[in-house]
CSV table of C-alpha atoms in Angstrom, one decimal:
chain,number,residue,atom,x,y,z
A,1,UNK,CA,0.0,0.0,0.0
A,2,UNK,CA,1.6,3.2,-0.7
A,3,UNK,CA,2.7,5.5,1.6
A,4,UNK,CA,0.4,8.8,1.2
A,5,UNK,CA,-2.2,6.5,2.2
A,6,UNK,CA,-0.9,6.1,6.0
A,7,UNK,CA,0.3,9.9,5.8
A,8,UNK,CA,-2.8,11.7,5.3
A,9,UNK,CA,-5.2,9.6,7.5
A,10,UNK,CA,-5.8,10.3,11.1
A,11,UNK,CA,-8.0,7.9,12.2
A,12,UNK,CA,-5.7,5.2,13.2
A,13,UNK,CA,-7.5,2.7,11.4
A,14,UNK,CA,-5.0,-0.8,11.7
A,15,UNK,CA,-4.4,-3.8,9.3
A,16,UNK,CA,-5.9,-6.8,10.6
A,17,UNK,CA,-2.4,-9.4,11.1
A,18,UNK,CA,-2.6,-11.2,8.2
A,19,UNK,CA,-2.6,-8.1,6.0
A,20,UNK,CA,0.4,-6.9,7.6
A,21,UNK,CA,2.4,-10.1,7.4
A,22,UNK,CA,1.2,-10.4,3.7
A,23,UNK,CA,2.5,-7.2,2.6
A,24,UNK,CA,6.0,-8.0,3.9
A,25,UNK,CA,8.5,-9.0,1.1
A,26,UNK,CA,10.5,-11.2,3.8
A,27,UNK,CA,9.4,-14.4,5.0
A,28,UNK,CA,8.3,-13.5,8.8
A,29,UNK,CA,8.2,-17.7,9.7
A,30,UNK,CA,11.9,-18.2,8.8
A,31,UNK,CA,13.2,-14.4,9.8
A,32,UNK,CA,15.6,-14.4,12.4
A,33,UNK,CA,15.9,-12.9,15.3
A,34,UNK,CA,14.0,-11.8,18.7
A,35,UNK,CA,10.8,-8.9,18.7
A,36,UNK,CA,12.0,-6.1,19.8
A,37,UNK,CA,13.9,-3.5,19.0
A,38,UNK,CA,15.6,0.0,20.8
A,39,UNK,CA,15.6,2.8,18.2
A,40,UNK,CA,16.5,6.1,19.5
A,41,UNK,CA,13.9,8.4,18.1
A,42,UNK,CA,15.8,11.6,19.4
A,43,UNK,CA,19.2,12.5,20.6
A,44,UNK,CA,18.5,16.1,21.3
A,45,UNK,CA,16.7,17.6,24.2
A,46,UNK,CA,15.4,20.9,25.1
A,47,UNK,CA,16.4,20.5,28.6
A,48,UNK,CA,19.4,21.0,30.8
A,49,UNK,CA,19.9,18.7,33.3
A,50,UNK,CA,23.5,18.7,35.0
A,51,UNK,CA,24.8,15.1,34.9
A,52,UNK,CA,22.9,14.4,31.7
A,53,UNK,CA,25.9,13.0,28.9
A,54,UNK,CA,23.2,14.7,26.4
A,55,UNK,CA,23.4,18.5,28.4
A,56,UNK,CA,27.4,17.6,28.8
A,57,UNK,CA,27.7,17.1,24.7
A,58,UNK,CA,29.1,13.6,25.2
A,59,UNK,CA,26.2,12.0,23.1
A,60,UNK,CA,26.4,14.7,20.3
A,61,UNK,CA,30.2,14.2,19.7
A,62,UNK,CA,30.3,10.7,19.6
A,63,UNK,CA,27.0,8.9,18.6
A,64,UNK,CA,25.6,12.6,16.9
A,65,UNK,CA,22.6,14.9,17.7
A,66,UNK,CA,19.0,14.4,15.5
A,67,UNK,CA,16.4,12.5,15.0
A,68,UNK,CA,14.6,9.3,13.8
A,69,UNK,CA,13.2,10.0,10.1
A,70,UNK,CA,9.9,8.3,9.6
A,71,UNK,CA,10.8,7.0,6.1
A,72,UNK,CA,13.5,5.2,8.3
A,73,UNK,CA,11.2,4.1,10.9
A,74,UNK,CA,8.7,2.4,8.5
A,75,UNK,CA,11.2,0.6,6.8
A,76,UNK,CA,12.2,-1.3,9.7
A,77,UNK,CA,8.8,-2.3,10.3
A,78,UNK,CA,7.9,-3.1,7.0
A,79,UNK,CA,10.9,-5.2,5.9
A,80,UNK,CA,11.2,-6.9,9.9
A,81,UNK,CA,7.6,-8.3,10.4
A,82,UNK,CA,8.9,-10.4,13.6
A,83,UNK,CA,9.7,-7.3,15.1
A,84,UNK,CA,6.4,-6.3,17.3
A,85,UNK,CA,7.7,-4.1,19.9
A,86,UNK,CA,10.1,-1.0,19.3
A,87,UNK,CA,11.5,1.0,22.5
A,88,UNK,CA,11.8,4.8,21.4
A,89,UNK,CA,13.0,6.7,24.4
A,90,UNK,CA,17.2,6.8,25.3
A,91,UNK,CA,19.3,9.8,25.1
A,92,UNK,CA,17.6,12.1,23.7
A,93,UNK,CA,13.2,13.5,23.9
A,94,UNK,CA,11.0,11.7,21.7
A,95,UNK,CA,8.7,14.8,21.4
A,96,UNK,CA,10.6,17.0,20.0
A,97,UNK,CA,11.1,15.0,17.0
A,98,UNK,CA,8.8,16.2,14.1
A,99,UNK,CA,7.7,13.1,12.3
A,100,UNK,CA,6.6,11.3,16.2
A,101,UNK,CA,2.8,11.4,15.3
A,102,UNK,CA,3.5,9.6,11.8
A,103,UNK,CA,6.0,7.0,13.7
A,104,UNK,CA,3.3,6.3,16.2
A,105,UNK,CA,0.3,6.2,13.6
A,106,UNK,CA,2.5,3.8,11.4
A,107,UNK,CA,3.2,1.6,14.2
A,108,UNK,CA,0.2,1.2,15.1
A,109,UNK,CA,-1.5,0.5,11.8
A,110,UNK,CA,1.5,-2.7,11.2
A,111,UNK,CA,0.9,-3.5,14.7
A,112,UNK,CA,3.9,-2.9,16.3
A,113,UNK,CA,3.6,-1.7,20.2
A,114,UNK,CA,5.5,1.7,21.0
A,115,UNK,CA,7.1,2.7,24.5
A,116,UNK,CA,8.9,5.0,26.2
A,117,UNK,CA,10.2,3.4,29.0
A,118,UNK,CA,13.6,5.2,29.6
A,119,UNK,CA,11.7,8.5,30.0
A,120,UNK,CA,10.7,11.5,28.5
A,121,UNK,CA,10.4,15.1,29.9
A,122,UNK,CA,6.5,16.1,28.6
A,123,UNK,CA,7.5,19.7,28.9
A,124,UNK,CA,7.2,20.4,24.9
A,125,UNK,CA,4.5,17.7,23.3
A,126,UNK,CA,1.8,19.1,20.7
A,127,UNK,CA,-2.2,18.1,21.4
A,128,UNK,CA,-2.6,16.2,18.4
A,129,UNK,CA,0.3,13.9,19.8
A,130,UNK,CA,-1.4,13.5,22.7
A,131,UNK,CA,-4.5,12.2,21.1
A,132,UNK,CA,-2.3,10.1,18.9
A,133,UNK,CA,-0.6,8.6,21.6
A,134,UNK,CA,-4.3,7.4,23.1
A,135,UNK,CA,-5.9,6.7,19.9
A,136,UNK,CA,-2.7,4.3,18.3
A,137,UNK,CA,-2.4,2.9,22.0
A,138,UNK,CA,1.2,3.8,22.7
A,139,UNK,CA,2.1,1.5,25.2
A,140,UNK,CA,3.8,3.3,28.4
A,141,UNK,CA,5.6,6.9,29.2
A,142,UNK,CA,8.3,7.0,31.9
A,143,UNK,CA,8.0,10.6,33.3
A,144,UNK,CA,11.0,12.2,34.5
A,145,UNK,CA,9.7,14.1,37.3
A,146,UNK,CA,12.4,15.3,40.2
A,147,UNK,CA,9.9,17.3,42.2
A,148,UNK,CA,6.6,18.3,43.6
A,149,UNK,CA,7.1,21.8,43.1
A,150,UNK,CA,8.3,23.9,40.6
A,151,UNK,CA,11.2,25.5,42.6
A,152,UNK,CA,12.3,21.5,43.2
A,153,UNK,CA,11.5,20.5,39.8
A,154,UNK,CA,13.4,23.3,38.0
A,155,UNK,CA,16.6,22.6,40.4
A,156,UNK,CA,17.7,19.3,38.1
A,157,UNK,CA,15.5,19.6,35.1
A,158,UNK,CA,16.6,23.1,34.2
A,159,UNK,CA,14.8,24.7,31.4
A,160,UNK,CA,11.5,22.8,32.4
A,161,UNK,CA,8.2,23.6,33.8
A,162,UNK,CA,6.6,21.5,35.7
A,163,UNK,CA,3.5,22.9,35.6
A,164,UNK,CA,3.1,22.2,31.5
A,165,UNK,CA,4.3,18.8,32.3
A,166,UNK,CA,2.1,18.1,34.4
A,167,UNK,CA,-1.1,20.0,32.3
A,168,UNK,CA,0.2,17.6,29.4
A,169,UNK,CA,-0.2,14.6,32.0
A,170,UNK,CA,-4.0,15.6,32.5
A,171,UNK,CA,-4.5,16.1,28.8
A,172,UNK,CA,-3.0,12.5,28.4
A,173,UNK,CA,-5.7,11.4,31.0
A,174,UNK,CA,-8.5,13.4,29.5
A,175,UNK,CA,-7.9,11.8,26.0
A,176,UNK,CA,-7.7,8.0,27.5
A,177,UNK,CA,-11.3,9.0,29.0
A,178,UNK,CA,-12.5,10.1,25.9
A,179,UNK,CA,-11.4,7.2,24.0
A,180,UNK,CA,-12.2,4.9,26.8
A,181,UNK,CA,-8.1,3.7,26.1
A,182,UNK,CA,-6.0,2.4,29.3
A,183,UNK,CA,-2.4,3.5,27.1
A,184,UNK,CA,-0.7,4.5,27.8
A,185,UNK,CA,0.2,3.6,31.2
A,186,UNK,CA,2.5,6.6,33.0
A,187,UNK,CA,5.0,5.7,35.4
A,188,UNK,CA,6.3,9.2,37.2
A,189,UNK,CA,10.1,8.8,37.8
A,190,UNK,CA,11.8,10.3,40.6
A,191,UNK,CA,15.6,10.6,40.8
A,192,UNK,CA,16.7,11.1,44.6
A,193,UNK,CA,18.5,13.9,45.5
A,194,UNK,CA,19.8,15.8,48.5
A,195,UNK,CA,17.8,18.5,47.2
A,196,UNK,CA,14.5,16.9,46.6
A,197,UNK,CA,13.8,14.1,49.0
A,198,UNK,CA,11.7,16.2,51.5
A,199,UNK,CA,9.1,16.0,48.5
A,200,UNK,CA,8.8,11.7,48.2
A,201,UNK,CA,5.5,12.1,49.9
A,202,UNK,CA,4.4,15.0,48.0
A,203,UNK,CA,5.5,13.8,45.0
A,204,UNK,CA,4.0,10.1,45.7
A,205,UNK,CA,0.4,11.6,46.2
A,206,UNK,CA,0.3,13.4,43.2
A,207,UNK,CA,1.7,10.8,41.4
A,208,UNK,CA,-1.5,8.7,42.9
A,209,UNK,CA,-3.6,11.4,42.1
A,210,UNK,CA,-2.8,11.5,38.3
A,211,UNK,CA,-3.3,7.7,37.6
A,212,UNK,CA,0.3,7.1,37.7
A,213,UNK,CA,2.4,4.3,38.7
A,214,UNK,CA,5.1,6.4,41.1
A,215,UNK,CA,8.9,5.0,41.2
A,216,UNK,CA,12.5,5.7,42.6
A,217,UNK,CA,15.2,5.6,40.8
A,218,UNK,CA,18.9,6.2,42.6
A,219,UNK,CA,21.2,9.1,41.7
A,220,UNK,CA,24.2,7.8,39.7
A,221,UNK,CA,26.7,10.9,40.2
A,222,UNK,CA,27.9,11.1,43.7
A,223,UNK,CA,28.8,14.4,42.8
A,224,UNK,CA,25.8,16.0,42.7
A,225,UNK,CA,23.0,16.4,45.3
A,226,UNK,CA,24.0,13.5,46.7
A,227,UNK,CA,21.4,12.1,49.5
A,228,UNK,CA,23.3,12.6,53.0
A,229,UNK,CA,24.4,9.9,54.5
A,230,UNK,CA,22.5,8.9,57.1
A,231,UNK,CA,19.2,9.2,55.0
A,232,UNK,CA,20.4,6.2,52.2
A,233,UNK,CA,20.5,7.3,48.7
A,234,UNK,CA,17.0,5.9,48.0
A,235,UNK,CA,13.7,5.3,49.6
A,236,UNK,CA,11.3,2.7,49.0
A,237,UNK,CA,7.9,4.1,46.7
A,238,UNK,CA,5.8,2.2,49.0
A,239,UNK,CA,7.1,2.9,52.8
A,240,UNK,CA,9.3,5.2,52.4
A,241,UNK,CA,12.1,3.4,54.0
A,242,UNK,CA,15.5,3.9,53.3
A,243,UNK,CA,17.6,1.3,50.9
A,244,UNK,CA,20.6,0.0,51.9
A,245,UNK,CA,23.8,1.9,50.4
A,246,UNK,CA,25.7,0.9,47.5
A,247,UNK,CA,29.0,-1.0,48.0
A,248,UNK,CA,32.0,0.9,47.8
A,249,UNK,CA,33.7,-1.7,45.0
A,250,UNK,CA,31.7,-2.0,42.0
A,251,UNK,CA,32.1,-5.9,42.3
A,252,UNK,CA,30.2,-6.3,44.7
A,253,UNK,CA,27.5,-4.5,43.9
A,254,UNK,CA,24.1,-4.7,45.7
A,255,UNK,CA,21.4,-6.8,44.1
A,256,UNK,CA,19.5,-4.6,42.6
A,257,UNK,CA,22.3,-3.6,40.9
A,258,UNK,CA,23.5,-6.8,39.5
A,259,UNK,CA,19.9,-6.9,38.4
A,260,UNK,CA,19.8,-3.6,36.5
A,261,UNK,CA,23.2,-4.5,34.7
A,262,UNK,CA,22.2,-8.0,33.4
A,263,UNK,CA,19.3,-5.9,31.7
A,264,UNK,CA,21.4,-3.7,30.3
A,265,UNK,CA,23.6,-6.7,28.5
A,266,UNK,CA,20.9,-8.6,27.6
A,267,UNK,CA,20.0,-6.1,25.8
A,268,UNK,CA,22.5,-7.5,23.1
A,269,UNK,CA,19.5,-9.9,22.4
A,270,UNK,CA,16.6,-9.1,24.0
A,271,UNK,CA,16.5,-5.3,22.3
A,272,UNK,CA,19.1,-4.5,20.7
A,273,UNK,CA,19.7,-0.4,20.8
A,274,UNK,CA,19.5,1.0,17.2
A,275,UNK,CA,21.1,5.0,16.9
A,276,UNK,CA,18.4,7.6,15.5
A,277,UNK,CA,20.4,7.1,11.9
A,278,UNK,CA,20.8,3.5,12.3
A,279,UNK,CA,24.2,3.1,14.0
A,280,UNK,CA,24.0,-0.6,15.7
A,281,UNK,CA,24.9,0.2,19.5
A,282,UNK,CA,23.8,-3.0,21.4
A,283,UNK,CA,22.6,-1.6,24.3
A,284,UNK,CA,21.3,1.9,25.6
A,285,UNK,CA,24.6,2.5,27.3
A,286,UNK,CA,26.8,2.6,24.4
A,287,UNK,CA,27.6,5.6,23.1
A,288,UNK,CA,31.3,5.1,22.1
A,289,UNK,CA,31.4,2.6,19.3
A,290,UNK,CA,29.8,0.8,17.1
A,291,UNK,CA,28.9,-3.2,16.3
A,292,UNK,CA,29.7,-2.7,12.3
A,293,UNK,CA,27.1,-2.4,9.7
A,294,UNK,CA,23.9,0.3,9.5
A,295,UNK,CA,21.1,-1.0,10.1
A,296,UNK,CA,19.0,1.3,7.8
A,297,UNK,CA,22.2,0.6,5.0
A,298,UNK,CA,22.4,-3.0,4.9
A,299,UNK,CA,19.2,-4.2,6.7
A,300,UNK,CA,18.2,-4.9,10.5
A,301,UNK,CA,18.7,-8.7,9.9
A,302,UNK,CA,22.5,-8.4,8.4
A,303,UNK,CA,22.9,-5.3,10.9
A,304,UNK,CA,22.2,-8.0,14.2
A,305,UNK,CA,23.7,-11.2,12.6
A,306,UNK,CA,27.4,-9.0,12.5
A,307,UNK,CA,30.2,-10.6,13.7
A,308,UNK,CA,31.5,-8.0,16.5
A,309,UNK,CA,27.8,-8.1,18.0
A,310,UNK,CA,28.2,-11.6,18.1
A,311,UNK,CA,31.9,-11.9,19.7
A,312,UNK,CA,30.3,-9.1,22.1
A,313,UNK,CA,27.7,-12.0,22.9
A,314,UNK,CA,30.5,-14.7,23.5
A,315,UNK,CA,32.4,-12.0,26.1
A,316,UNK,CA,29.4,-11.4,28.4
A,317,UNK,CA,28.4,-15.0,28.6
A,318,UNK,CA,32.6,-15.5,29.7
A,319,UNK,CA,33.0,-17.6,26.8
A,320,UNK,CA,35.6,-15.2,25.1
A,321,UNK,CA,38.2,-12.8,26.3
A,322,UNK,CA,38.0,-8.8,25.8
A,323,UNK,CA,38.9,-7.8,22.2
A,324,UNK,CA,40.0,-4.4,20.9
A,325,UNK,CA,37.3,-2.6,18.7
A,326,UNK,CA,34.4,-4.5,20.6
A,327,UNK,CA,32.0,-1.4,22.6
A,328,UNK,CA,31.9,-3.7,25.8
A,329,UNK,CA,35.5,-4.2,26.2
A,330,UNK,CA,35.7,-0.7,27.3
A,331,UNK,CA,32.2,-0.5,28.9
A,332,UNK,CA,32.4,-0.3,32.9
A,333,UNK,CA,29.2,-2.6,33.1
A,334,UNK,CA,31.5,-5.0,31.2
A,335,UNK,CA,35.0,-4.2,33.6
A,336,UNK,CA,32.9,-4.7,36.8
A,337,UNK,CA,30.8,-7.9,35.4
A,338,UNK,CA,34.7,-9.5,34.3
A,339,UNK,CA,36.5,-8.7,37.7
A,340,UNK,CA,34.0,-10.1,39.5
A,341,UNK,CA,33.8,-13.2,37.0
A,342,UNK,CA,29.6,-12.9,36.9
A,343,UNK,CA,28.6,-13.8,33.6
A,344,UNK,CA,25.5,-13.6,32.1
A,345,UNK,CA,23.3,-17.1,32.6
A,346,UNK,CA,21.0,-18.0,30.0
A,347,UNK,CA,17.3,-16.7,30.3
A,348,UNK,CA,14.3,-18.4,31.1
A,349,UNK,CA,12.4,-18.6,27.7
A,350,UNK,CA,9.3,-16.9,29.4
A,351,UNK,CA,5.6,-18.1,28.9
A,352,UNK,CA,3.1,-18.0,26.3
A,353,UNK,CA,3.7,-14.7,24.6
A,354,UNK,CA,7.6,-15.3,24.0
A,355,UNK,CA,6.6,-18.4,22.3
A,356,UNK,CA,4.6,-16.7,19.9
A,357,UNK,CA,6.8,-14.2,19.8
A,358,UNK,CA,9.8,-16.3,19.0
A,359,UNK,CA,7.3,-18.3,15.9
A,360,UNK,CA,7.2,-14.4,14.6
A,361,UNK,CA,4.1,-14.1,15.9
A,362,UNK,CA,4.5,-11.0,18.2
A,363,UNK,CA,2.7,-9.0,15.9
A,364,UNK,CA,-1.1,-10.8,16.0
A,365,UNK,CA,-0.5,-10.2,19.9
A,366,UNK,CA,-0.3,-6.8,19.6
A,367,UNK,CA,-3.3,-6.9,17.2
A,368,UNK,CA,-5.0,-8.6,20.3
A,369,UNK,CA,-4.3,-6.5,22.6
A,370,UNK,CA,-4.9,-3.0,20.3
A,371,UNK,CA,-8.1,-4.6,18.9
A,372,UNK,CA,-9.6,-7.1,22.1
A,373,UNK,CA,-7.7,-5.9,25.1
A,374,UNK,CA,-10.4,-3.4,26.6
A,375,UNK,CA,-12.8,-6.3,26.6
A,376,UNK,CA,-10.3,-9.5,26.8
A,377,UNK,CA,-8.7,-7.6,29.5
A,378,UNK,CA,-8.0,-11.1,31.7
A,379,UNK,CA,-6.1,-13.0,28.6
A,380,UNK,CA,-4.0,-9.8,27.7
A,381,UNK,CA,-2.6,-9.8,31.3
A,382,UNK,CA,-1.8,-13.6,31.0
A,383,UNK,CA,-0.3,-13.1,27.8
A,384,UNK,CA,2.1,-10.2,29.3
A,385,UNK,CA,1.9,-7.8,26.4
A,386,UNK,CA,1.8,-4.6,28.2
């Protein structure tokens, strides 16, 4: 179907599966390869924030600042029907990138699930995209929200307003009551700081207030705001308890930890990261090299089956030493996993969903859930696919 016919129609309207797996020019039951996908839909943001490598220009000089064309974007979905899922959110805000209402229409008509789970900042996001978001069932926002009040707020996320943030919140809200939608789910994220923790509470109510799923998330740079001592770098969402403190030597890391860095590695083949102009990265980390070929030059398939991605693979499962020229051999994630000897164990091969998902089949789930879910509302929950 030619493209001016997605471009100029608002209503969201989606192919039924087997259309979309028809129109593919690549067989989806012998495609290789998991179903989902990272692709950085912006590296440029409007805002500020100190210990940000996007504020500090590291992300611009090495890995480049723009965004995510939508020609690009639908060629990924069209040519990788066994991709279903496609993370947009890293360095950068999605909103600010022009063609984010046709990405999120598009995906939704192939049946492909968007989210934002890394975050975004809301301050700068237009009505109709809004509405879009609702009406194509984007799956789930991660709102970066330091504060309850503007003074707090404005402290880290410089150049923000928290009071447009949270007016595009409602809006959100408004629109899933109008379309009668439960996407997408909003998770209000809270990074820690000395500055800011008087406002948990506050910041916890609201949160409760707006529909929205309120975590904590640890402050990574000891040299800002840091939490005092005796009050723990983080407290619980639910009590309000403090955490325990990190260990001194990276090694040894707490659990929680450990957890968050296997995630990060198995990103290598549970969603591989994907730059804004198709730079392989591996994970959402990387933002000093490179795995080889372009994905939008030589194709996502050839792009994933390169042989540095795969030698990366072999490192963190401690099957291969450290080799020049390979992203993790210099990545600290990868230095702390190797002194400490903890590779990466296989993963469970999960329940029902991942089976389909693995048969290519991610996409009819999706369908299931974008079509069925409001009603079928039990069997999407078993099936995971939120």
């Amino acid at each position: 179907m030619p493209a001016a016919h997605y471009e100029g129609h608002r209503g969201c309207e989606d192919e039924g599966p087997a259309d979309s797996m028809r129109r593919d020019r690549v067989s989806w039951l012998t495609a290789q390869g998991g179903h989902r996908i990272r692709l950085e839909a912006a590296t440029i943001c409007q805002l500020a924030c100190p210990s940000c490598p996007t504020t500090q220009g590291v992300v611009k000089a090495q890995i480049g600042a723009g965004f995510l064309r939508f020609e690009q974007f639908r060629r990924i979905v069209d040519d990788n029907p066994r991709i279903s899922e496609i993370e947009l959110s890293n360095w950068g805000e999605i909103f600010l990138n022009p063609d984010i209402e046709r990405i999120i229409e598009y995906a939704y008509r192939r049946n492909v699930a968007l989210s934002a789970w890394n975050g975004a900042n809301l301050n700068h996001v237009r009505d109709s995209v809004l509405e879009a978001m609702v009406r194509c069932k984007f799956r789930v926002v991660t709102c970066s929200i330091d504060g309850a009040t503007r003074e707090t707020y404005e402290i880290y996320r410089r150049k923000g307003d928290l009071a447009r943030v949270l007016d595009n919140i409602r809006k959100l809200n408004a629109y899933k009551t109008r379309w009668r939608s439960r996407y997408p789910k909003l998770l209000w994220q809270m990074i820690v700081f000395g500055h800011n923790q008087h406002e948990i509470a506050a910041a916890r109510s609201l949160a409760r207030e707006l529909d929205m799923t309120f975590v904590l998330k640890t402050n990574w740079d000891p040299d800002y705001s840091s939490v005092p001592q005796r009050s723990s770098p983080a407290v619980t969402a639910a009590g309000g308890s403090p955490e325990r403190q990190p260990a001194a030597d990276p090694a040894v890391s707490p659990e929680r930890d450990e957890a968050q860095s296997d995630g990060i590695c198995y990103q290598l083949w549970n969603e591989p990261q994907i730059n804004f102009d198709g730079a392989l990265l591996g994970c959402c980390v990387n933002t000093w090299g490179t795995f080889g070929d372009n994905a939008f030059e030589v194709g996502l398939e050839r792009a994933l089956a390169s042989p540095g991605l795969r030698y990366a693979k072999e490192m963190l499962l401690g099957k291969a030493p450290p080799k020049a020229g390979i992203p993790c051999t210099t990545c600290a994630v990868y230095a702390t996993r190797s002194r400490a000897q903890r590779w990466l164990p296989p993963e469970p091969r999960g329940g029902l969903t991942r089976v389909l998902q693995r048969h290519g089949l991610g996409r009819w789930v999706v369908w299931i859930d974008n079509r069925l879910g409001r009603y079928l509302s039990p069997l999407v929950r078993s099936l995971h696919v939120t």
